[in-house]
Tab-separated table of C-alpha atoms in Angstrom:
chain	number	residue	atom	x	y	z
A	1	MET	CA	-37.747	23.039	34.104
A	2	HIS	CA	-34.036	22.580	33.958
A	3	ASP	CA	-31.577	25.391	34.158
A	4	SER	CA	-29.722	25.238	30.807
A	5	SER	CA	-26.753	27.092	32.235
A	6	SER	CA	-25.731	23.935	34.141
A	7	TYR	CA	-25.319	21.943	30.879
A	8	PRO	CA	-22.200	22.271	28.723
A	9	ASP	CA	-22.609	23.824	25.287
A	10	ASP	CA	-22.361	21.720	22.101
A	11	ASP	CA	-18.738	22.685	21.440
A	12	THR	CA	-17.683	21.546	24.899
A	13	LEU	CA	-19.551	18.252	24.507
A	14	LEU	CA	-17.926	17.614	21.122
A	15	LEU	CA	-14.446	18.360	22.486
A	16	ASP	CA	-15.045	15.967	25.391
A	17	LEU	CA	-16.297	13.302	22.983
A	18	ASP	CA	-13.241	13.812	20.745
A	19	ARG	CA	-10.884	13.331	23.714
A	20	LEU	CA	-12.789	10.223	24.802
A	21	ILE	CA	-12.567	8.641	21.337
A	22	ASP	CA	-8.846	9.472	21.027
A	23	THR	CA	-8.257	7.803	24.384
A	24	PHE	CA	-10.258	4.591	23.852
A	25	ASP	CA	-10.246	4.182	20.055
A	26	PRO	CA	-7.321	6.109	18.540
A	27	PRO	CA	-6.702	6.020	14.774
A	28	PRO	CA	-4.295	3.293	13.663
A	29	SER	CA	-0.663	4.271	13.635
A	30	GLY	CA	0.497	5.394	10.206
A	31	LEU	CA	-3.050	6.006	8.909
A	32	VAL	CA	-2.321	9.512	7.636
A	33	GLU	CA	0.869	8.325	5.894
A	34	ARG	CA	-1.017	5.457	4.201
A	35	VAL	CA	-3.805	7.741	2.973
A	36	GLN	CA	-1.330	10.284	1.579
A	37	PHE	CA	0.628	7.448	-0.044
A	38	ALA	CA	-2.498	6.069	-1.762
A	39	LEU	CA	-3.628	9.517	-2.921
A	40	ALA	CA	-0.311	10.062	-4.704
A	41	LEU	CA	-1.548	7.680	-7.437
A	42	GLU	CA	-4.979	9.303	-7.653
A	43	ASP	CA	-4.235	11.225	-10.868
A	44	LEU	CA	-2.880	8.193	-12.727
A	45	ASP	CA	-5.080	5.949	-14.840
A	46	VAL	CA	-4.283	2.692	-13.039
A	47	GLU	CA	-5.800	-0.720	-12.578
A	48	VAL	CA	-5.592	-2.063	-9.032
A	49	ALA	CA	-4.535	-5.686	-8.694
A	50	GLN	CA	-6.182	-7.967	-6.135
A	51	TRP	CA	-4.637	-10.319	-3.609
A	52	GLU	CA	-4.541	-13.782	-5.189
A	53	ARG	CA	-5.948	-15.519	-2.101
A	54	ALA	CA	-9.680	-14.952	-1.700
A	55	ASP	CA	-9.394	-15.039	2.097
A	56	ALA	CA	-6.660	-12.389	2.255
A	57	LEU	CA	-7.253	-9.486	4.584
A	58	ALA	CA	-8.384	-6.211	3.077
A	59	GLY	CA	-6.307	-3.056	3.423
A	60	VAL	CA	-2.649	-2.766	4.196
A	61	ARG	CA	-0.986	-6.006	5.298
A	62	SER	CA	2.299	-6.348	7.108
A	63	VAL	CA	4.658	-8.776	5.384
A	64	ALA	CA	8.213	-9.445	6.538
A	65	GLN	CA	9.104	-12.261	4.139
A	66	GLY	CA	7.399	-14.673	1.797
A	67	THR	CA	5.667	-14.872	-1.554
A	68	ILE	CA	2.643	-12.803	-2.524
A	69	THR	CA	0.655	-13.031	-5.745
A	70	PHE	CA	-1.544	-10.267	-7.170
A	71	THR	CA	-3.824	-10.503	-10.205
A	72	VAL	CA	-5.813	-8.139	-12.399
A	73	SER	CA	-7.617	-9.316	-15.545
A	74	ASP	CA	-4.824	-10.903	-17.626
A	75	LEU	CA	-1.790	-9.844	-15.535
A	76	THR	CA	-0.273	-11.744	-12.613
A	77	VAL	CA	2.401	-10.215	-10.400
A	78	MET	CA	4.198	-12.632	-8.077
A	79	VAL	CA	6.816	-11.297	-5.678
A	80	ASN	CA	9.067	-12.967	-3.165
A	81	LEU	CA	10.164	-10.731	-0.302
A	82	THR	CA	13.428	-11.391	1.519
A	83	LYS	CA	14.535	-9.330	4.510
A	84	THR	CA	18.186	-8.267	4.193
A	85	GLY	CA	19.013	-6.528	7.449
A	86	PRO	CA	16.902	-3.370	7.765
A	87	ARG	CA	16.028	-3.496	4.024
A	88	HIS	CA	14.436	-5.965	1.602
A	89	ARG	CA	15.091	-7.736	-1.679
A	90	ILE	CA	12.137	-8.157	-4.043
A	91	ASP	CA	12.295	-10.922	-6.646
A	92	GLY	CA	9.344	-10.733	-9.008
A	93	TRP	CA	7.754	-12.450	-11.971
A	94	LEU	CA	5.158	-11.036	-14.360
A	95	VAL	CA	2.736	-13.057	-16.477
A	96	PRO	CA	2.385	-12.406	-19.338
A	97	GLU	CA	6.131	-12.163	-19.469
A	98	GLY	CA	7.878	-9.295	-21.162
A	99	GLU	CA	10.063	-6.261	-20.643
A	100	HIS	CA	7.587	-4.328	-18.500
A	101	ALA	CA	8.746	-1.358	-16.401
A	102	VAL	CA	8.426	-1.975	-12.650
A	103	GLU	CA	8.477	0.646	-9.885
A	104	VAL	CA	8.478	0.005	-6.163
A	105	ARG	CA	7.024	2.911	-4.180
A	106	VAL	CA	7.844	3.104	-0.469
A	107	ALA	CA	6.238	5.889	1.548
A	108	GLY	CA	8.788	8.514	2.518
A	109	HIS	CA	11.501	7.158	0.186
A	110	ASP	CA	12.539	7.545	-3.435
A	111	THR	CA	10.995	5.164	-5.958
A	112	CYS	CA	13.094	2.155	-7.013
A	113	SER	CA	12.619	1.052	-10.609
A	114	THR	CA	13.771	-1.582	-13.043
A	115	VAL	CA	12.647	-3.338	-16.204
A	116	ALA	CA	11.631	-6.999	-16.184
A	117	ASP	CA	13.587	-9.209	-18.559
A	118	ASP	CA	11.905	-10.836	-21.562
A	119	GLY	CA	10.866	-13.711	-19.264
A	120	GLY	CA	9.024	-11.279	-16.942
A	121	ARG	CA	11.560	-11.580	-14.095
A	122	PHE	CA	12.770	-8.588	-12.116
A	123	VAL	CA	14.876	-8.013	-8.990
A	124	LEU	CA	15.121	-4.972	-6.760
A	125	ASN	CA	17.736	-5.008	-4.012
A	126	ASP	CA	18.007	-2.636	-1.083
A	127	VAL	CA	14.299	-1.717	-0.833
A	128	PRO	CA	13.617	0.232	2.385
A	129	SER	CA	11.007	-0.779	4.956
A	130	GLY	CA	7.644	0.949	4.985
A	131	THR	CA	4.285	1.077	3.243
A	132	THR	CA	5.014	-0.303	-0.230
A	133	GLN	CA	3.260	-0.656	-3.588
A	134	ILE	CA	4.453	-2.152	-6.853
A	135	VAL	CA	3.539	-0.315	-10.056
A	136	VAL	CA	3.830	-2.204	-13.359
A	137	HIS	CA	3.821	-0.342	-16.666
A	138	VAL	CA	2.719	-3.094	-19.032
A	139	GLY	CA	4.592	-2.595	-22.288
A	140	GLY	CA	7.397	-0.584	-20.695
A	141	GLU	CA	7.604	2.960	-19.296
A	142	GLY	CA	4.693	4.973	-20.708
A	143	GLY	CA	3.067	1.662	-21.703
A	144	ARG	CA	-0.559	1.322	-22.560
A	145	ARG	CA	-1.596	0.180	-19.055
A	146	THR	CA	-0.461	0.794	-15.530
A	147	VAL	CA	-1.251	-1.726	-12.781
A	148	VAL	CA	-0.681	-1.083	-9.076
A	149	THR	CA	-0.732	-3.634	-6.257
A	150	PRO	CA	-2.441	-3.076	-2.923
A	151	ALA	CA	-0.106	-1.640	-0.292
A	152	VAL	CA	1.926	-3.930	1.964
A	153	VAL	CA	4.068	-2.927	4.918
A	154	LEU	CA	7.614	-4.251	4.670
């Protein structure tokens, strides 16, 4: 028989295991911020667009500059990101074209918004860096559908 008093209790073992996991496999930086950011849209009736490229990585991607295309059913959102010092410029195009309301959400910052022109083009200057999503209100603000892109880190 073993003397059970020489073994740690369950709480002690779990605390030791927790410390071990935090040391060798810590949660990714910014995870809590990204989860809170995503949950902020939870109460909205939204459609989530997909990355255009089938081989794109899942989850939040870090993008400094370049063009990204998102699609959902009959809507395509193409954006070109340009770094302008510590901030970004977003040039975008929506298909089908039209005067759709566009919001850019950046975690920890106020929302930037604009309305695409009748050709579906929109521009947002001075967008801060951070975890970012684009929300499109098809048919204008309060339109019949709301589409949100996956999050990217600018």
